[in-house]
Coordinates of C-alpha atoms in Angstrom, one line a residue:
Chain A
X1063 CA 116.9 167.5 70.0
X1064 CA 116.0 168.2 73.6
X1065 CA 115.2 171.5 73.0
X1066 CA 112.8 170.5 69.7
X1067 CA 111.5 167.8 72.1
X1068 CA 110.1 170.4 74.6
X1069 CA 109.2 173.0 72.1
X1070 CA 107.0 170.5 70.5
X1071 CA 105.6 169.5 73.4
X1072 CA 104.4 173.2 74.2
X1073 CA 103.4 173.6 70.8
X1074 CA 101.0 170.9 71.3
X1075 CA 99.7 171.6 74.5
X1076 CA 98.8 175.5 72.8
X1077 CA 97.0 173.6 70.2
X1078 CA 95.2 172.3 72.5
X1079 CA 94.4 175.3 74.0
X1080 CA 93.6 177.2 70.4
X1081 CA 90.9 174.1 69.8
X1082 CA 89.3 174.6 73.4
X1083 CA 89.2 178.3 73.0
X1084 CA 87.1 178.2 69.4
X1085 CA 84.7 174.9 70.1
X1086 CA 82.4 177.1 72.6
X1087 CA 81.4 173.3 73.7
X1088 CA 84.6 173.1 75.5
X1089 CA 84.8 176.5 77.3
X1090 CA 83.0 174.5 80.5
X1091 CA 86.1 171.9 80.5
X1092 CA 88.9 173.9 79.6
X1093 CA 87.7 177.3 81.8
X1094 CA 86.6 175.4 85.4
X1095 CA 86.8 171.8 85.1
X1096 CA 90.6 172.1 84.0
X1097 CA 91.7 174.7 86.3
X1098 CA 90.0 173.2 89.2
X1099 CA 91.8 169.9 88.7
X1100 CA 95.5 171.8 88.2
X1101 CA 94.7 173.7 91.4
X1102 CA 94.4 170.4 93.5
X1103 CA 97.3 168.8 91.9
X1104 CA 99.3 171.8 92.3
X1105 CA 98.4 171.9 96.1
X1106 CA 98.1 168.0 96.5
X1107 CA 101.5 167.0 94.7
X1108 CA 103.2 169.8 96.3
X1109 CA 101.8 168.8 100.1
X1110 CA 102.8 164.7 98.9
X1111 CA 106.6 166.2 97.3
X1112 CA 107.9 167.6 100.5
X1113 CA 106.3 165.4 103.2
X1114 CA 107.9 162.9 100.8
X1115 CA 111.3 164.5 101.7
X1116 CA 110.5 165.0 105.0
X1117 CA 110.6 161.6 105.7
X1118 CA 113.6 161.0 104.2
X1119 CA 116.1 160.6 107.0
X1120 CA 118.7 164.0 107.3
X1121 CA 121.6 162.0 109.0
X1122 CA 124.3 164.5 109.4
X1123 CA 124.8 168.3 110.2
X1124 CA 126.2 169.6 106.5
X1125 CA 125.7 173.3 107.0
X1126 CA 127.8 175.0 104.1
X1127 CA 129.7 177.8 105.6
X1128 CA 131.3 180.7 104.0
X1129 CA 132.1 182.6 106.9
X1130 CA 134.1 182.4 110.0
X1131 CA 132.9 180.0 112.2
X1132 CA 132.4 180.8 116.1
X1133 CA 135.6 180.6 117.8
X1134 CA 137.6 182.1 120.5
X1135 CA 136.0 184.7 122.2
X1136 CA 138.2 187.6 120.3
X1137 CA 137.7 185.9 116.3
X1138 CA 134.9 187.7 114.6
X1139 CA 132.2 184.9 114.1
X1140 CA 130.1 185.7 110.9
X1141 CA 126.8 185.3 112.3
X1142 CA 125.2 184.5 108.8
X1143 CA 126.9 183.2 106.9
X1144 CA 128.0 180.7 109.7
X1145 CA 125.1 181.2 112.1
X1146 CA 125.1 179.6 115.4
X1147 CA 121.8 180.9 116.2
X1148 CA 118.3 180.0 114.6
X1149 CA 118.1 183.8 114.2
X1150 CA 121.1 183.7 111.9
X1151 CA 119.7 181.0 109.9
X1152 CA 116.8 182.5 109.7
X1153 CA 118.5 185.7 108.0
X1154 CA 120.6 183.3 106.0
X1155 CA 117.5 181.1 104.4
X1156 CA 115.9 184.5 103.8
X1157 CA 118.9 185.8 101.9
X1158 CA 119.1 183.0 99.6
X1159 CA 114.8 183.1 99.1
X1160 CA 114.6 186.4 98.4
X1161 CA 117.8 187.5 96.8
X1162 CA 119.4 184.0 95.7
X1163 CA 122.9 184.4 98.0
X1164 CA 124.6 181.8 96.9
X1165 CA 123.8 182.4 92.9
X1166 CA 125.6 185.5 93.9
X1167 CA 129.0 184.2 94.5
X1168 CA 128.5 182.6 91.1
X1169 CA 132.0 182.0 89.5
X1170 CA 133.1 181.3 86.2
X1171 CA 136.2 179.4 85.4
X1172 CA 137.9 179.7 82.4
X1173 CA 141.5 178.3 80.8
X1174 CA 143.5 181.2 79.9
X1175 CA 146.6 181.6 78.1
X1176 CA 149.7 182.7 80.2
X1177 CA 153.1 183.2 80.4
X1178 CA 154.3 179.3 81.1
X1179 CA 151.3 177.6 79.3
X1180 CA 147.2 177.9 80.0
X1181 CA 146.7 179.4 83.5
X1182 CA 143.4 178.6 85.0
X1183 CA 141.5 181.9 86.4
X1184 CA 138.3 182.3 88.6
X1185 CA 136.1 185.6 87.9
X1186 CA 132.6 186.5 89.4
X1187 CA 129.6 185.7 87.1
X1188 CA 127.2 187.7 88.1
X1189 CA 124.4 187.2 84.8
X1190 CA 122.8 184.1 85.5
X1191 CA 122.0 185.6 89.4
X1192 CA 120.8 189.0 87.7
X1193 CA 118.4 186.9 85.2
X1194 CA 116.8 184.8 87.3
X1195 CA 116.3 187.5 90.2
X1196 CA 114.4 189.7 87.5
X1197 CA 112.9 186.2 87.1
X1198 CA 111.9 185.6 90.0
X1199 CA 110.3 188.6 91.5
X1200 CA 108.6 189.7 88.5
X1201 CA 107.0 186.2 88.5
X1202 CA 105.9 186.8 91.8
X1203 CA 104.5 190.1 91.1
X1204 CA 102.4 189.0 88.6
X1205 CA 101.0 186.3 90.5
X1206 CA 100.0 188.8 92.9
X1207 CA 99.0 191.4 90.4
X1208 CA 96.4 188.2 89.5
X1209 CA 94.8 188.1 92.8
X1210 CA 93.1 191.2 91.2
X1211 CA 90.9 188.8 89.4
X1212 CA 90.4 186.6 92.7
X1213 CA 89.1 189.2 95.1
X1214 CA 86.5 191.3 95.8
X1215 CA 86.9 193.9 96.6
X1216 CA 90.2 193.7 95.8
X1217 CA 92.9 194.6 98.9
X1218 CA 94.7 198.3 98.8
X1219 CA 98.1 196.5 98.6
X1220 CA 97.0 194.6 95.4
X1221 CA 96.3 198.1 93.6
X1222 CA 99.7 199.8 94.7
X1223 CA 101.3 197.1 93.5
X1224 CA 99.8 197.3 90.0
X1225 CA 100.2 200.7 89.6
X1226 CA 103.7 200.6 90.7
X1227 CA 104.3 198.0 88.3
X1228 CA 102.5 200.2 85.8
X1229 CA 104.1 203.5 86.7
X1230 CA 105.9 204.0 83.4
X1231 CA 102.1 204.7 81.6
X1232 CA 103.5 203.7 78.5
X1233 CA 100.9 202.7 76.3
X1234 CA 97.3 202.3 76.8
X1235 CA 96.5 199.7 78.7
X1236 CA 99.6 200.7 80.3
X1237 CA 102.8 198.7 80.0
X1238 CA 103.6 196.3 82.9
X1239 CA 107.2 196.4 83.8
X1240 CA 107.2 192.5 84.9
X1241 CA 105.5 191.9 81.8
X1242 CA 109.0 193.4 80.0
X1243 CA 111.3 192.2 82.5
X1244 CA 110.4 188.6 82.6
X1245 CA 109.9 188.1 78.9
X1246 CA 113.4 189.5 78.5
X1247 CA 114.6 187.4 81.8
X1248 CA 113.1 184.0 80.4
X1249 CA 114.7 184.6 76.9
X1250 CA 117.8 185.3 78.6
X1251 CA 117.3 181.6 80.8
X1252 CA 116.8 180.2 77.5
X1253 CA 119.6 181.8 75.5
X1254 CA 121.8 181.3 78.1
X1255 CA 120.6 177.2 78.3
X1256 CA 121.4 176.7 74.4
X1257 CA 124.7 179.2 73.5
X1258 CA 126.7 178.2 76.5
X1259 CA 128.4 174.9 75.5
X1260 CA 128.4 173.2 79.5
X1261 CA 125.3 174.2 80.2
X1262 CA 123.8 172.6 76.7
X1263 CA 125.3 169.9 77.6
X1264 CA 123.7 169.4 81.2
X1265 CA 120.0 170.8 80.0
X1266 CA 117.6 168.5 79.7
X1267 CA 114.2 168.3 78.1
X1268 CA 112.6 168.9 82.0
X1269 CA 114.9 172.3 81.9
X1270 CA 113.5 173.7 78.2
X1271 CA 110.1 172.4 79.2
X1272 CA 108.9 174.8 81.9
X1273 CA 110.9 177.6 80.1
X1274 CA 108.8 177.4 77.3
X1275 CA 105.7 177.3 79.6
X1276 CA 106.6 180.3 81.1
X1277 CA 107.3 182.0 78.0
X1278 CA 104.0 180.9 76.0
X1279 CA 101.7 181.9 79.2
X1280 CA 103.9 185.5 79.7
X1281 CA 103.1 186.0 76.0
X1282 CA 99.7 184.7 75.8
X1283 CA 98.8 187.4 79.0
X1284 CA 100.5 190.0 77.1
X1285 CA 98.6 189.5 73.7
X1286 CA 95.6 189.1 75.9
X1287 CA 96.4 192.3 77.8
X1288 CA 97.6 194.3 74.2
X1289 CA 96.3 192.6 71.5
X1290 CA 93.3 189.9 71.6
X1291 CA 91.7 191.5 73.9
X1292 CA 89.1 189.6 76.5
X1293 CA 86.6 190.6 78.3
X1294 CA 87.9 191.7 81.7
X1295 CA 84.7 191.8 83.7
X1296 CA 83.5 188.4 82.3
X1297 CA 87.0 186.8 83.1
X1298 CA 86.8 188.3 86.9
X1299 CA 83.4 187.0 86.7
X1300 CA 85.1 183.7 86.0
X1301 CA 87.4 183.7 88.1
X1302 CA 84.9 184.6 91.5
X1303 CA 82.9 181.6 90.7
X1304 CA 85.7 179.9 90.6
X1305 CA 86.9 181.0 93.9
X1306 CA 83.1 181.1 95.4
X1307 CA 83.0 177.2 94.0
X1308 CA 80.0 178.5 92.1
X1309 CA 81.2 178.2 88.9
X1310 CA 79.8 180.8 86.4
X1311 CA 81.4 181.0 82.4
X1312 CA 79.9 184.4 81.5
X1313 CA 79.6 184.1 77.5
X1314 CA 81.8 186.2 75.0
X1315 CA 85.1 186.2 77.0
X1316 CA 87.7 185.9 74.3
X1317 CA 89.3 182.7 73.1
X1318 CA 93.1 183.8 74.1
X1319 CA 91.7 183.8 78.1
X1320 CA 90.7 180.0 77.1
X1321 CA 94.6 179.7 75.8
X1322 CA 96.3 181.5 78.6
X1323 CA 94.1 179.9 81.5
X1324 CA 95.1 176.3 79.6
X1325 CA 98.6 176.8 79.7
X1326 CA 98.4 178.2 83.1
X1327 CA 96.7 175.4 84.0
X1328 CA 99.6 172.1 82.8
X1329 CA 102.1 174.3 84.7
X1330 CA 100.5 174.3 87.9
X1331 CA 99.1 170.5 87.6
X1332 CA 102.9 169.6 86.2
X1333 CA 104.6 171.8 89.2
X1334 CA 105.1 169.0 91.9
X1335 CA 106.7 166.7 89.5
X1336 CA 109.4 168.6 88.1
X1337 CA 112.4 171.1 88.8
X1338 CA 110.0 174.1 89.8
X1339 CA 109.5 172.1 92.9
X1340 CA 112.7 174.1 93.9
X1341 CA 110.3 176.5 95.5
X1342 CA 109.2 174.1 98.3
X1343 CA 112.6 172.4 98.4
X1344 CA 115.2 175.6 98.9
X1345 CA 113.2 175.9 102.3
X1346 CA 114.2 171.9 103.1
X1347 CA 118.0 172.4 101.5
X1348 CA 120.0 170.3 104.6
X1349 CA 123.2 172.8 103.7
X1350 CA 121.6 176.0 104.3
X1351 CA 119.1 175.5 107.1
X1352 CA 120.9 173.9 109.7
X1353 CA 122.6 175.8 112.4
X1354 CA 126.4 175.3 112.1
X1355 CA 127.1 173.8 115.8
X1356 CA 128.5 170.8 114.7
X1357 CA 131.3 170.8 117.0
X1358 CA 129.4 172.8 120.0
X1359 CA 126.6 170.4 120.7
X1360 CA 127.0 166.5 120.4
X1361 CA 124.7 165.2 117.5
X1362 CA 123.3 161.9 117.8
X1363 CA 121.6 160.4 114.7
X1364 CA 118.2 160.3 115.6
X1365 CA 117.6 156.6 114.0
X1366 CA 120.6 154.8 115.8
X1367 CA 120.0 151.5 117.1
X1368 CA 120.8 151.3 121.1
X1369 CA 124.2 150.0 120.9
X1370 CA 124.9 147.1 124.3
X1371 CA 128.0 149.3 126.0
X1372 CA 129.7 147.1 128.8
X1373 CA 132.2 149.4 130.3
X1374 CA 135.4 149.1 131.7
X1375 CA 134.0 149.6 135.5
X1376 CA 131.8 146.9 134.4
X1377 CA 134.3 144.5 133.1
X1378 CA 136.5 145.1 136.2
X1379 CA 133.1 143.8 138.6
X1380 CA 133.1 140.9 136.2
X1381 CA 136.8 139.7 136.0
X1382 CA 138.0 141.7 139.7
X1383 CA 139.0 138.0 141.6
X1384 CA 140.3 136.5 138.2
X1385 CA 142.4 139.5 137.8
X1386 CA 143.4 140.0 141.3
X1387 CA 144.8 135.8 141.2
X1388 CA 146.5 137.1 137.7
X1389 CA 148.6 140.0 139.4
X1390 CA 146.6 142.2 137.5
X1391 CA 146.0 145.7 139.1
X1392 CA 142.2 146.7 139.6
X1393 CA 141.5 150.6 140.0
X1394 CA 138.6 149.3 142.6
X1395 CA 139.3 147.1 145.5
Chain B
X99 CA 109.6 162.6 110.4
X100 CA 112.8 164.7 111.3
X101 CA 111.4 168.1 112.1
X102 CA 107.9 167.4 111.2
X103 CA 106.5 170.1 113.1
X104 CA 108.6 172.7 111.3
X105 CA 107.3 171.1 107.3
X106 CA 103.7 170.8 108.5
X107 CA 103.4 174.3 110.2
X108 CA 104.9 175.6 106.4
X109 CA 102.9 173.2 104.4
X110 CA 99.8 174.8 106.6
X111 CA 101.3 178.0 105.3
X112 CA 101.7 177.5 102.1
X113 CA 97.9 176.5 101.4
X114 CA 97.2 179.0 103.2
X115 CA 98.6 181.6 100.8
X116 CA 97.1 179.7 97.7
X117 CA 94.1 179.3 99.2
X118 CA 93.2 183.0 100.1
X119 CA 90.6 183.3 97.1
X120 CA 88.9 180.8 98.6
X121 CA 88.5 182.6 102.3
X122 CA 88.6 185.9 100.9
X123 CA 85.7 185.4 99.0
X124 CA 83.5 182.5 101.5
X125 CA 80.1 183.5 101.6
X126 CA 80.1 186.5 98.8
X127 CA 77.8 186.4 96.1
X128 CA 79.5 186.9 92.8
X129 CA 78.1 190.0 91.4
X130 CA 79.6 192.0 88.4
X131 CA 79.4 195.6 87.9
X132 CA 76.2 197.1 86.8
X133 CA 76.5 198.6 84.0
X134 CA 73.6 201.5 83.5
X135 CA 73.9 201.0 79.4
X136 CA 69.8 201.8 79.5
X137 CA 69.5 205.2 81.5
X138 CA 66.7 207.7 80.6
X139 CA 69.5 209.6 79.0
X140 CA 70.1 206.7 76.7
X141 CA 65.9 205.9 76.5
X142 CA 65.2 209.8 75.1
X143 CA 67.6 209.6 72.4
X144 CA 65.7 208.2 68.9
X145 CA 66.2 205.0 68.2
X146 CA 69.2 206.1 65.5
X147 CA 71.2 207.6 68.1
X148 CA 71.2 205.3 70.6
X149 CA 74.3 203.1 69.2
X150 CA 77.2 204.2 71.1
X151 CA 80.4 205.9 69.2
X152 CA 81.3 202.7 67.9
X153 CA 79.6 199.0 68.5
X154 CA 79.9 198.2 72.2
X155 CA 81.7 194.9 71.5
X156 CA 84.6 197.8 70.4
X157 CA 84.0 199.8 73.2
X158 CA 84.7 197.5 75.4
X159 CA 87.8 196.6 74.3
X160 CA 89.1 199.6 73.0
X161 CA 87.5 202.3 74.7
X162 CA 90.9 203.5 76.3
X163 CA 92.6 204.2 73.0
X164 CA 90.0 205.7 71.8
X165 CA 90.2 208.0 74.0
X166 CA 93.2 208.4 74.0
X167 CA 93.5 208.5 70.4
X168 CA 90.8 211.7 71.2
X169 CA 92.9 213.0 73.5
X170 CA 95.6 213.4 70.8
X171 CA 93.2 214.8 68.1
X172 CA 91.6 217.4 70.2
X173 CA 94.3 218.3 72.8
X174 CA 97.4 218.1 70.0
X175 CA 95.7 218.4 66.6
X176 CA 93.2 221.0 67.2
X177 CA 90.7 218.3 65.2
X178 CA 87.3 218.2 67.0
X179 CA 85.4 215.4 65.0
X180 CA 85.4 212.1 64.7
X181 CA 84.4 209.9 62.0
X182 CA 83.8 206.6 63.1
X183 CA 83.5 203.2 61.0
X184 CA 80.4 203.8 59.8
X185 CA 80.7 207.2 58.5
X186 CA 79.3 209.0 61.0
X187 CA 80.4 212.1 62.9
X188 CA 80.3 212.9 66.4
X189 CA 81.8 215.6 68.2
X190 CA 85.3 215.2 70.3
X191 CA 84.5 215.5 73.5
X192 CA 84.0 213.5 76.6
X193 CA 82.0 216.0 78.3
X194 CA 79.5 216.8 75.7
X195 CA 79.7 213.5 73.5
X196 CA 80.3 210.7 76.3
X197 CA 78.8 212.0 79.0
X198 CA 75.6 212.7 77.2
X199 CA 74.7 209.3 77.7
X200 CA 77.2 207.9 79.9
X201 CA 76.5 210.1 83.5
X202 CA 74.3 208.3 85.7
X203 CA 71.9 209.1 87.3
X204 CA 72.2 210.2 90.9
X205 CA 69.1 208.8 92.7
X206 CA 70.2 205.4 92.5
X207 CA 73.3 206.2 95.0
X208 CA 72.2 208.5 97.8
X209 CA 75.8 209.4 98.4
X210 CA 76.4 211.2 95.3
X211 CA 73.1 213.4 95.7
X212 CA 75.3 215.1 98.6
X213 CA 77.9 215.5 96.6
X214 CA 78.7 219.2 95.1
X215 CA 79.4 218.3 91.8
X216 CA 76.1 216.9 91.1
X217 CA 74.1 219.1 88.9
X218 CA 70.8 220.3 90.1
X219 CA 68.9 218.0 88.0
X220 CA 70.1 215.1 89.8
X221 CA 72.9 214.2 87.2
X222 CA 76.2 213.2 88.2
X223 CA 79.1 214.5 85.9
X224 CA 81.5 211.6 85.7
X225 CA 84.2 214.1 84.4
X226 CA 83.8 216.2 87.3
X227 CA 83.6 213.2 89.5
X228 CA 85.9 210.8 91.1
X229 CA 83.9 207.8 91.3
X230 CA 81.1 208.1 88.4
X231 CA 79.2 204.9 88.7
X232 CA 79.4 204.4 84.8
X233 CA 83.0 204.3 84.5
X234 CA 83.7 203.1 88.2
X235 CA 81.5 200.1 88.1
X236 CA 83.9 197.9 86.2
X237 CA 87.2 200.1 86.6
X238 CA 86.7 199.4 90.8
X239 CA 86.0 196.0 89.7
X240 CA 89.0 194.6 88.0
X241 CA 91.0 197.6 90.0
X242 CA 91.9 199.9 86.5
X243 CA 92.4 203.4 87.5
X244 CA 91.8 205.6 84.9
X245 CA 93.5 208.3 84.0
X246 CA 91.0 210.5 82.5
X247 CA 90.1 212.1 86.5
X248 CA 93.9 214.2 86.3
X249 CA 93.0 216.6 84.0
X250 CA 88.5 216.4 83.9
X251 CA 88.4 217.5 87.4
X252 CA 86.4 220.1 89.0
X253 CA 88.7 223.3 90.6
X254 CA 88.7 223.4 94.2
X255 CA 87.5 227.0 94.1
X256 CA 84.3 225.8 92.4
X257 CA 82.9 223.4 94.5
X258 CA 83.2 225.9 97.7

């Protein structure tokens, strides 16, 4: 039901694309009006999402560690895993950006039958990590494989890129690896959401949502790139006006641009409002960037209220003759 | 804010990064290729020749697997003509068939005119050429780099 939900959803939203693609009336909304209004709710939201959880108040030190922590001068301190240093933290956030640490030490626990009855057993689960780094970084290299159609002239480090990610020349146009790997990787994300019985169970329509957006953009780019072809030129045309804010819509571009540029569009506008926001909010994750000096510096919360203190020297400069007539010692005279 | 300073300096980032197209491009004028499809090669064929191999609309979209696909028949097949979808014959053969109407003239682009492999009536041979203007105009453009330049290319002993 969740899953139809979302599926229907996306179905919809690609009818809308197919009906702004064929009414040439509509190319002027759904080619610059649309993707100019995504782009500043993309940016906006995002800028509002985490200056939203900035303010929200980080109270204690919760670094998770995994590592030994610094000691006595002869232990072996892990330095990231349990950094003491902003350097180490550093290293640590970048780990788990650009290689997803903690995904790594994914475990799976499972109910086995032993010798005296069910035995419960860990084991490393290492799939969901591999899927969603192939994810990942493909969808990154095809963002930047797009800045193709955003610059000119377009930057040396843009082309090496493509023609790395081209190198296999299979086919003509030739065959994108990231076009494979995240078509397979998604479907995998997918599979993985609706066969595995816990993690049906926890998926929600906001999970199947933007996996179905990803999928129906990867494969509207590749039937634009294979099959209903567009015209290239006119689309960089396009997409330079855009970026020039001099809008230009060249005529005779293709209607599967119109489709692909739609659905492109909802993702970015819908971006700071959902779970993608992940990729502003790992850099703000309290457990990973905080330097794990909990018991080497004194942490005050930053909000406390001043707190009256009347000390004992105090109390004794107070009460010193009562407590002298008492018989009660005084440590000042 | 708890470590404003840290989120604003990466907010400032971040647009930064989506906003490159907009700095990148700040000030350019947003000029396709242009696309000689009217050179005096094209102008002295009659009127019945001048329609390309197929309808341009085609060529534009398929013009790479045509050639490849005459790339197979030639190189592979031995086959040397091609009928096209109206029934008409042309010869295989991106030197003499293409390149008939597709080289471009020189005198437009000073550089070329230095260039060896220009012939001595001021026409550029794309196949013997790195950068035709024909082909390179929208190849540069939306950064395509064809593959046609590893085998058409001029030998290194000819152009001394």
């Amino acid at each position: 039901m969740k899953v139809l939900f979302s599926f229907l959803a996306v179905i919809l939203l690609i009818l809308v694309a197919t009906m702004g693609a064929f009414i040439t009336n509509l190319h002027y909304v759904f080619g610059i009006i649309i993707p100019y209004l995504a782009f500043a709710m993309f940016v906006g939201g995002f800028i509002y999402r985490v200056v939203k959880w900035g303010r929200s108040p980080v109270p204690f030190r919760i670094p998770t560690t995994i590592g030994q922590q610094k000691s006595l001068p002869w232990i072996k301190q892990n330095k990231i895993e349990n950094p003491t240093s902003a350097f180490g933290v550093i290293v640590r956030m970048a780990m788990e950006v650009l290689f997803f640490r903690s995904l790594f030490r994914n475990t799976k626990t499972e109910l086995r039958e032993g010798q005296n009855g069910p035995e419960l057993s860990y084991g490393s689960a290492k799939w969901l990590w591999l899927g969603s780094l192939f994810f990942h970084w493909s969808f990154l290299i095809i963002i930047i494989r797009h800045l193709r159609f955003f610059l000119e002239p377009i930057p040396f480090a843009v082309q090496i890129l493509e023609s790395v990610d081209g190198m296999l020349q299979i086919g003509l146009p030739a065959i994108y690896l990231t076009d494979v790997f995240i078509l397979v990787a998604v479907t995998y994300l997918f599979l993985r959401r609706i066969i595995v019985p816990q993690v049906k169970y926890i998926s929600l329509p906001a999970d199947f949502f933007p996996l179905f957006m990803i999928m129906s953009i990867a494969i509207s780019g590749v039937l634009m790139r294979y099959f209903y072809k567009v015209d290239l030129v006119a689309v960089k045309q396009l997409a330079i006006g855009l970026a020039t804010f001099q809008p230009v819509l060249p005529t005779g571009i293709g209607p599967m641009f119109f489709i692909h540029i739609f659905l492109v569009s909802i993702l970015f506008a819908y971006f700071p409002m959902s779970k993608l926001m992940h990729m502003g909010g790992i850099f703000m994750s309290p457990t990973r960037n905080m330097i794990s000096n909990n018991r080497m510096v004194r942490h005050i919360n930053p909000w406390n209220h001043e707190v009256e203190v009347h000390t004992y020297e105090q109390y004794e400069d107070e009460y010193r003759e009562k407590m002298k007539k008492a018989g009660i010692p005084v440590e000042k005279e | 804010m708890y470590k404003g300073g840290k989120i604003f300096a990466s907010l400032i980032i971040f647009a930064a990064l989506f906003t490159i197209p907009f700095f990148y491009n700040m000030g350019k004028v947003n000029a396709g290729p242009d696309v000689a499809l009217n050179t005096a090669a094209i102008q002295q064929l009659p009127a019945s020749e001048q329609q390309c191999v197929e309808s341009p609309e085609f060529m534009r979209a398929n013009h790479m697997q045509l050639l490849n696909q005459w790339r197979e028949e030639a190189v592979r097949n031995g086959q040397t003509v091609y009928v096209n979808s109206q029934g008409k014959e042309f010869e295989i053969s991106l030197q003499d068939t293409c390149l008939k109407c597709h080289a471009t003239e020189s005198a437009s682009k000073p550089a070329v005119l230095n260039n060896p492999v220009s012939t001595t009536a001021g026409v550029s041979n794309p196949a013997l050429n790195e950068s035709p203007e024909f082909c390179a105009s929208c190849h540069d453009y939306s950064a395509v780099k064809p593959l046609c330049w590893s085998c058409h290319f001029e030998p290194k002993e000819a152009t001394k």
